XYZ file of C-alpha atoms in Angstrom:
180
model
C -90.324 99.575 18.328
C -87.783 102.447 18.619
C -86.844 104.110 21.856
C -88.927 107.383 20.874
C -92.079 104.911 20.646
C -91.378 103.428 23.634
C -90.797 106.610 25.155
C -94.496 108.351 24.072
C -95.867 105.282 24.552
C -95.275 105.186 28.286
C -95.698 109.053 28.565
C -98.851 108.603 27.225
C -99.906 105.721 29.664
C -98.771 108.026 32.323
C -101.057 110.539 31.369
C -103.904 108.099 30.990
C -103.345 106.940 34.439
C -103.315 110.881 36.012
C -106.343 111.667 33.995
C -108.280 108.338 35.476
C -106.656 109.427 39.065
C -108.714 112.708 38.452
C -111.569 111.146 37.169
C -112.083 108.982 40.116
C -111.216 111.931 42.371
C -113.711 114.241 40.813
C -116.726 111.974 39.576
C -119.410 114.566 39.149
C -117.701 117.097 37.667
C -116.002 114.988 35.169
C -118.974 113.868 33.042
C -118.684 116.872 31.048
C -115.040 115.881 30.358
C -115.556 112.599 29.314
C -118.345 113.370 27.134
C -115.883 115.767 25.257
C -113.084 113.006 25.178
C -114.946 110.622 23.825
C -116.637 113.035 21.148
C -112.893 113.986 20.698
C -111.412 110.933 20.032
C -114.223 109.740 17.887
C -113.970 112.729 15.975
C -110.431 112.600 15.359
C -110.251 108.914 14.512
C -112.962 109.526 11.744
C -110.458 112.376 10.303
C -107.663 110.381 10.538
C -109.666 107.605 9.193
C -111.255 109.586 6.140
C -107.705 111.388 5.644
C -105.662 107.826 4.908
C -109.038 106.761 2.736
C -108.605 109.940 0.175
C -104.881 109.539 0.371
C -103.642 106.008 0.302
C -106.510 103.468 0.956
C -109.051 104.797 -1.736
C -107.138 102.252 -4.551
C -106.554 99.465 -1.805
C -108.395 96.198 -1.269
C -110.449 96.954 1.396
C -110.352 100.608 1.458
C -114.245 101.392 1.451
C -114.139 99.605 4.908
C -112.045 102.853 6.002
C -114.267 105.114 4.676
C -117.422 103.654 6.132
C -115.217 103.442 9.308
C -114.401 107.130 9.222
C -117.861 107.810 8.437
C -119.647 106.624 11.116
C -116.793 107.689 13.765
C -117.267 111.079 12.480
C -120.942 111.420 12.838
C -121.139 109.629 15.937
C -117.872 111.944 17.740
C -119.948 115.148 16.370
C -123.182 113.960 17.395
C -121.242 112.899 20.770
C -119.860 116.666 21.523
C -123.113 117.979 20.482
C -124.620 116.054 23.679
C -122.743 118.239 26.124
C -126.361 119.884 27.360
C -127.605 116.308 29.054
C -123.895 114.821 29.878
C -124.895 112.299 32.624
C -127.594 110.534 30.428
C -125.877 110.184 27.186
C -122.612 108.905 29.078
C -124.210 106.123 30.756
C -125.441 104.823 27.071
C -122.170 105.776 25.584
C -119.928 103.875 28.326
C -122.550 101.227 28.576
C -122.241 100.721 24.573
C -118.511 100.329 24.273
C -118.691 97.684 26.947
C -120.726 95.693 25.633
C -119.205 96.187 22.150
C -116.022 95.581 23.587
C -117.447 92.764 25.572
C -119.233 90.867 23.067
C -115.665 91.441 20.649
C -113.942 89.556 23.173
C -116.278 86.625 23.531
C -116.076 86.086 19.790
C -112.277 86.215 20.022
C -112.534 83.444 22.376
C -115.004 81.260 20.479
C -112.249 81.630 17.477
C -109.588 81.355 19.385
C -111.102 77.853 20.812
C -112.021 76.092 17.483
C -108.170 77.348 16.569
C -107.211 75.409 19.838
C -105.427 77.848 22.016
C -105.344 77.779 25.616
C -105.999 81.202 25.890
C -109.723 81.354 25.020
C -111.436 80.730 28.543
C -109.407 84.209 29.537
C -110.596 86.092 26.888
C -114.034 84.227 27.648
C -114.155 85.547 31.369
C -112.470 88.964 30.109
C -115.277 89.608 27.451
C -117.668 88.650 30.205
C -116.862 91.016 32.765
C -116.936 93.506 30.382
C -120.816 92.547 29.579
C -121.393 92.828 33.427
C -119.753 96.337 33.798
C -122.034 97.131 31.156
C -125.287 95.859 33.244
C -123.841 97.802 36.289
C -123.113 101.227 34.433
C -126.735 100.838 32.923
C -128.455 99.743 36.460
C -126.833 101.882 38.586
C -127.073 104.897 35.811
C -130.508 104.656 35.372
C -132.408 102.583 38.167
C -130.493 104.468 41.382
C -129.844 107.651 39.181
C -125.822 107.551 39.556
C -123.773 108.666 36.550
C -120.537 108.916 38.105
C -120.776 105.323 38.305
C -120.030 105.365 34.218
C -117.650 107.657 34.909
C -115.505 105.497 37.015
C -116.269 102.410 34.535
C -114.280 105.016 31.805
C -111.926 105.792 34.260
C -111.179 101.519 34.786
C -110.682 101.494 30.846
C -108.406 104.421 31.144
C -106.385 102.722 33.979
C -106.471 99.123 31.656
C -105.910 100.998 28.249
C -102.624 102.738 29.885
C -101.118 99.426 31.891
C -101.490 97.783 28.284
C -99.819 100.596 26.855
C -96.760 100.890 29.030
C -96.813 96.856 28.991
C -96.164 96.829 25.250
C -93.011 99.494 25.974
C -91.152 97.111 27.777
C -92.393 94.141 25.916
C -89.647 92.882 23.742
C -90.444 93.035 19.779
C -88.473 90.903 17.268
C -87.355 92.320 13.704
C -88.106 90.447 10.887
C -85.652 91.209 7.860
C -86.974 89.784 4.566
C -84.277 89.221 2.037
Protein backbone atom coordinates (compact mmCIF):
# COMPACT_ATOMS: atom_id res chain seq x y z
CA UNK A 1 0.00 0.00 0.00
CA UNK A 2 1.47 3.44 -0.88
CA UNK A 3 1.69 6.32 1.53
CA UNK A 4 -1.29 8.22 -0.35
CA UNK A 5 -3.47 4.96 0.49
CA UNK A 6 -2.47 4.89 3.75
CA UNK A 7 -3.00 8.42 4.06
CA UNK A 8 -7.01 8.42 2.72
CA UNK A 9 -7.35 5.44 4.30
CA UNK A 10 -6.92 6.82 7.79
CA UNK A 11 -8.57 10.20 6.78
CA UNK A 12 -11.35 8.35 5.89
CA UNK A 13 -11.54 6.30 9.23
CA UNK A 14 -11.32 9.61 10.87
CA UNK A 15 -14.24 10.79 9.28
CA UNK A 16 -16.14 7.60 9.95
CA UNK A 17 -15.39 7.94 13.54
CA UNK A 18 -16.69 11.97 13.68
CA UNK A 19 -19.72 11.02 11.74
CA UNK A 20 -20.56 7.97 14.39
CA UNK A 21 -19.53 10.68 17.28
CA UNK A 22 -22.50 12.72 15.74
CA UNK A 23 -24.64 10.00 15.26
CA UNK A 24 -24.57 8.94 18.79
CA UNK A 25 -24.79 12.59 19.85
CA UNK A 26 -27.82 13.32 17.78
CA UNK A 27 -29.90 9.94 17.60
CA UNK A 28 -33.25 11.24 16.51
CA UNK A 29 -32.37 13.51 14.15
CA UNK A 30 -29.98 11.32 12.40
CA UNK A 31 -32.34 8.67 10.99
CA UNK A 32 -32.94 10.73 8.08
CA UNK A 33 -29.14 10.77 7.51
CA UNK A 34 -28.53 7.34 7.68
CA UNK A 35 -31.32 6.40 5.57
CA UNK A 36 -29.68 8.65 2.82
CA UNK A 37 -26.14 7.06 3.48
CA UNK A 38 -27.08 3.90 3.15
CA UNK A 39 -29.33 4.59 -0.06
CA UNK A 40 -26.07 6.46 -1.06
CA UNK A 41 -23.67 3.99 -0.76
CA UNK A 42 -25.85 1.32 -2.17
CA UNK A 43 -26.48 3.39 -5.00
CA UNK A 44 -23.06 4.18 -5.78
CA UNK A 45 -21.68 0.68 -5.34
CA UNK A 46 -24.32 -0.58 -7.95
CA UNK A 47 -22.79 2.24 -10.45
CA UNK A 48 -19.52 1.43 -9.75
CA UNK A 49 -20.47 -2.12 -9.93
CA UNK A 50 -22.47 -1.91 -13.35
CA UNK A 51 -19.66 0.63 -14.68
CA UNK A 52 -16.56 -2.13 -14.31
CA UNK A 53 -19.32 -4.88 -15.75
CA UNK A 54 -19.81 -2.80 -19.26
CA UNK A 55 -16.17 -1.92 -19.20
CA UNK A 56 -13.86 -4.68 -18.16
CA UNK A 57 -15.79 -7.60 -16.48
CA UNK A 58 -18.50 -8.15 -19.28
CA UNK A 59 -15.75 -10.77 -21.19
CA UNK A 60 -14.43 -12.11 -17.72
CA UNK A 61 -15.15 -15.40 -15.98
CA UNK A 62 -17.46 -14.46 -13.59
CA UNK A 63 -18.54 -11.17 -14.77
CA UNK A 64 -22.47 -11.71 -14.77
CA UNK A 65 -21.95 -12.07 -10.93
CA UNK A 66 -21.06 -8.16 -11.15
CA UNK A 67 -23.83 -7.32 -13.00
CA UNK A 68 -26.41 -9.10 -10.92
CA UNK A 69 -24.40 -7.51 -8.02
CA UNK A 70 -24.80 -4.02 -9.41
CA UNK A 71 -28.26 -4.77 -10.13
CA UNK A 72 -29.69 -5.47 -7.09
CA UNK A 73 -27.44 -2.72 -5.17
CA UNK A 74 -28.92 -0.31 -7.49
CA UNK A 75 -32.52 -1.04 -7.01
CA UNK A 76 -32.27 -1.63 -3.48
CA UNK A 77 -30.00 2.07 -2.80
CA UNK A 78 -32.93 3.78 -5.02
CA UNK A 79 -35.66 2.06 -3.43
CA UNK A 80 -33.63 2.89 -0.04
CA UNK A 81 -33.56 6.92 -0.71
CA UNK A 82 -37.01 6.70 -1.90
CA UNK A 83 -37.97 5.61 1.86
CA UNK A 84 -37.00 8.98 3.28
CA UNK A 85 -41.00 9.72 4.14
CA UNK A 86 -41.11 6.74 7.03
CA UNK A 87 -37.16 6.87 8.04
CA UNK A 88 -37.42 5.27 11.54
CA UNK A 89 -39.32 2.10 10.27
CA UNK A 90 -37.44 1.22 7.22
CA UNK A 91 -34.02 1.77 9.20
CA UNK A 92 -34.72 -0.62 11.83
CA UNK A 93 -35.30 -3.42 8.90
CA UNK A 94 -32.45 -2.06 6.95
CA UNK A 95 -29.84 -2.10 10.01
CA UNK A 96 -31.48 -5.18 11.32
CA UNK A 97 -30.85 -6.90 7.71
CA UNK A 98 -27.18 -6.18 7.30
CA UNK A 99 -26.63 -7.66 10.72
CA UNK A 100 -27.86 -10.51 10.30
CA UNK A 101 -26.42 -10.79 6.76
CA UNK A 102 -23.28 -9.83 8.09
CA UNK A 103 -23.82 -12.09 11.01
CA UNK A 104 -24.79 -15.19 9.42
CA UNK A 105 -21.49 -14.39 6.71
CA UNK A 106 -19.37 -14.65 9.59
CA UNK A 107 -20.66 -17.86 11.09
CA UNK A 108 -20.13 -19.55 7.74
CA UNK A 109 -16.58 -18.16 7.65
CA UNK A 110 -16.04 -19.89 10.82
CA UNK A 111 -17.60 -23.25 9.95
CA UNK A 112 -14.98 -23.08 6.81
CA UNK A 113 -12.45 -21.83 8.51
CA UNK A 114 -12.83 -24.92 11.14
CA UNK A 115 -12.99 -27.91 8.67
CA UNK A 116 -9.71 -25.90 7.12
CA UNK A 117 -8.32 -26.19 10.78
CA UNK A 118 -7.51 -22.73 11.87
CA UNK A 119 -7.57 -21.53 15.27
CA UNK A 120 -9.30 -18.61 14.41
CA UNK A 121 -12.83 -19.95 13.81
CA UNK A 122 -14.41 -19.83 17.44
CA UNK A 123 -13.65 -15.77 17.06
CA UNK A 124 -15.26 -15.39 14.02
CA UNK A 125 -17.95 -17.86 15.60
CA UNK A 126 -18.65 -15.46 18.66
CA UNK A 127 -18.09 -12.33 16.20
CA UNK A 128 -20.84 -13.56 13.68
CA UNK A 129 -22.91 -14.22 16.76
CA UNK A 130 -23.02 -10.99 18.31
CA UNK A 131 -23.78 -9.63 15.23
CA UNK A 132 -27.11 -11.97 15.08
CA UNK A 133 -27.92 -10.59 18.63
CA UNK A 134 -27.50 -6.84 17.68
CA UNK A 135 -29.80 -7.76 15.09
CA UNK A 136 -32.57 -9.19 17.71
CA UNK A 137 -31.95 -5.98 19.81
CA UNK A 138 -32.28 -3.35 16.86
CA UNK A 139 -35.51 -5.35 15.83
CA UNK A 140 -36.95 -5.65 19.64
CA UNK A 141 -36.19 -2.52 20.80
CA UNK A 142 -37.26 -0.88 17.19
CA UNK A 143 -40.41 -2.32 17.10
CA UNK A 144 -41.67 -3.80 20.56
CA UNK A 145 -40.61 -0.43 22.80
CA UNK A 146 -40.91 1.84 19.61
CA UNK A 147 -37.09 3.15 19.72
CA UNK A 148 -35.37 3.75 16.38
CA UNK A 149 -32.46 5.52 17.52
CA UNK A 150 -31.55 2.34 18.94
CA UNK A 151 -30.67 1.21 15.04
CA UNK A 152 -29.18 4.22 14.75
CA UNK A 153 -26.56 3.71 17.30
CA UNK A 154 -26.18 -0.11 16.07
CA UNK A 155 -25.01 1.89 12.49
CA UNK A 156 -23.14 4.15 14.37
CA UNK A 157 -21.09 0.79 16.25
CA UNK A 158 -20.44 -0.43 12.53
CA UNK A 159 -19.23 2.98 11.66
CA UNK A 160 -16.90 3.09 14.75
CA UNK A 161 -15.73 -0.92 13.79
CA UNK A 162 -15.65 -0.25 9.92
CA UNK A 163 -13.17 2.88 10.64
CA UNK A 164 -10.77 1.11 13.54
CA UNK A 165 -10.44 -1.69 10.73
CA UNK A 166 -9.69 0.83 8.32
CA UNK A 167 -6.99 2.80 10.05
CA UNK A 168 -5.75 -0.80 11.38
CA UNK A 169 -4.96 -1.90 7.84
CA UNK A 170 -2.86 1.70 7.39
CA UNK A 171 -0.42 0.79 9.76
CA UNK A 172 -0.56 -2.86 9.10
CA UNK A 173 2.54 -3.86 7.30
CA UNK A 174 1.91 -5.33 3.58
CA UNK A 175 4.57 -7.46 1.81
CA UNK A 176 5.34 -7.07 -2.09
CA UNK A 177 5.35 -9.93 -4.05
CA UNK A 178 7.56 -9.52 -7.32
CA UNK A 179 6.91 -12.33 -9.84
CA UNK A 180 9.76 -12.84 -12.21
Amino acid sequence: MTRTKRLINILQGLVMIVLAGYLVLFPTESLPLVLGLIGLGMTLNGIRSLTYYFSMAKHMVGGKTLLYRGIIFLDVGILTSSLADAPSRSLIIYIAAVCIFTGLVAILRAREEKTGGSRRWKWRLIYGLIYILIAAAVLYCGFAWDLPEIAVDAYALGLIWSATGRIASAFRRTAIVYIQ
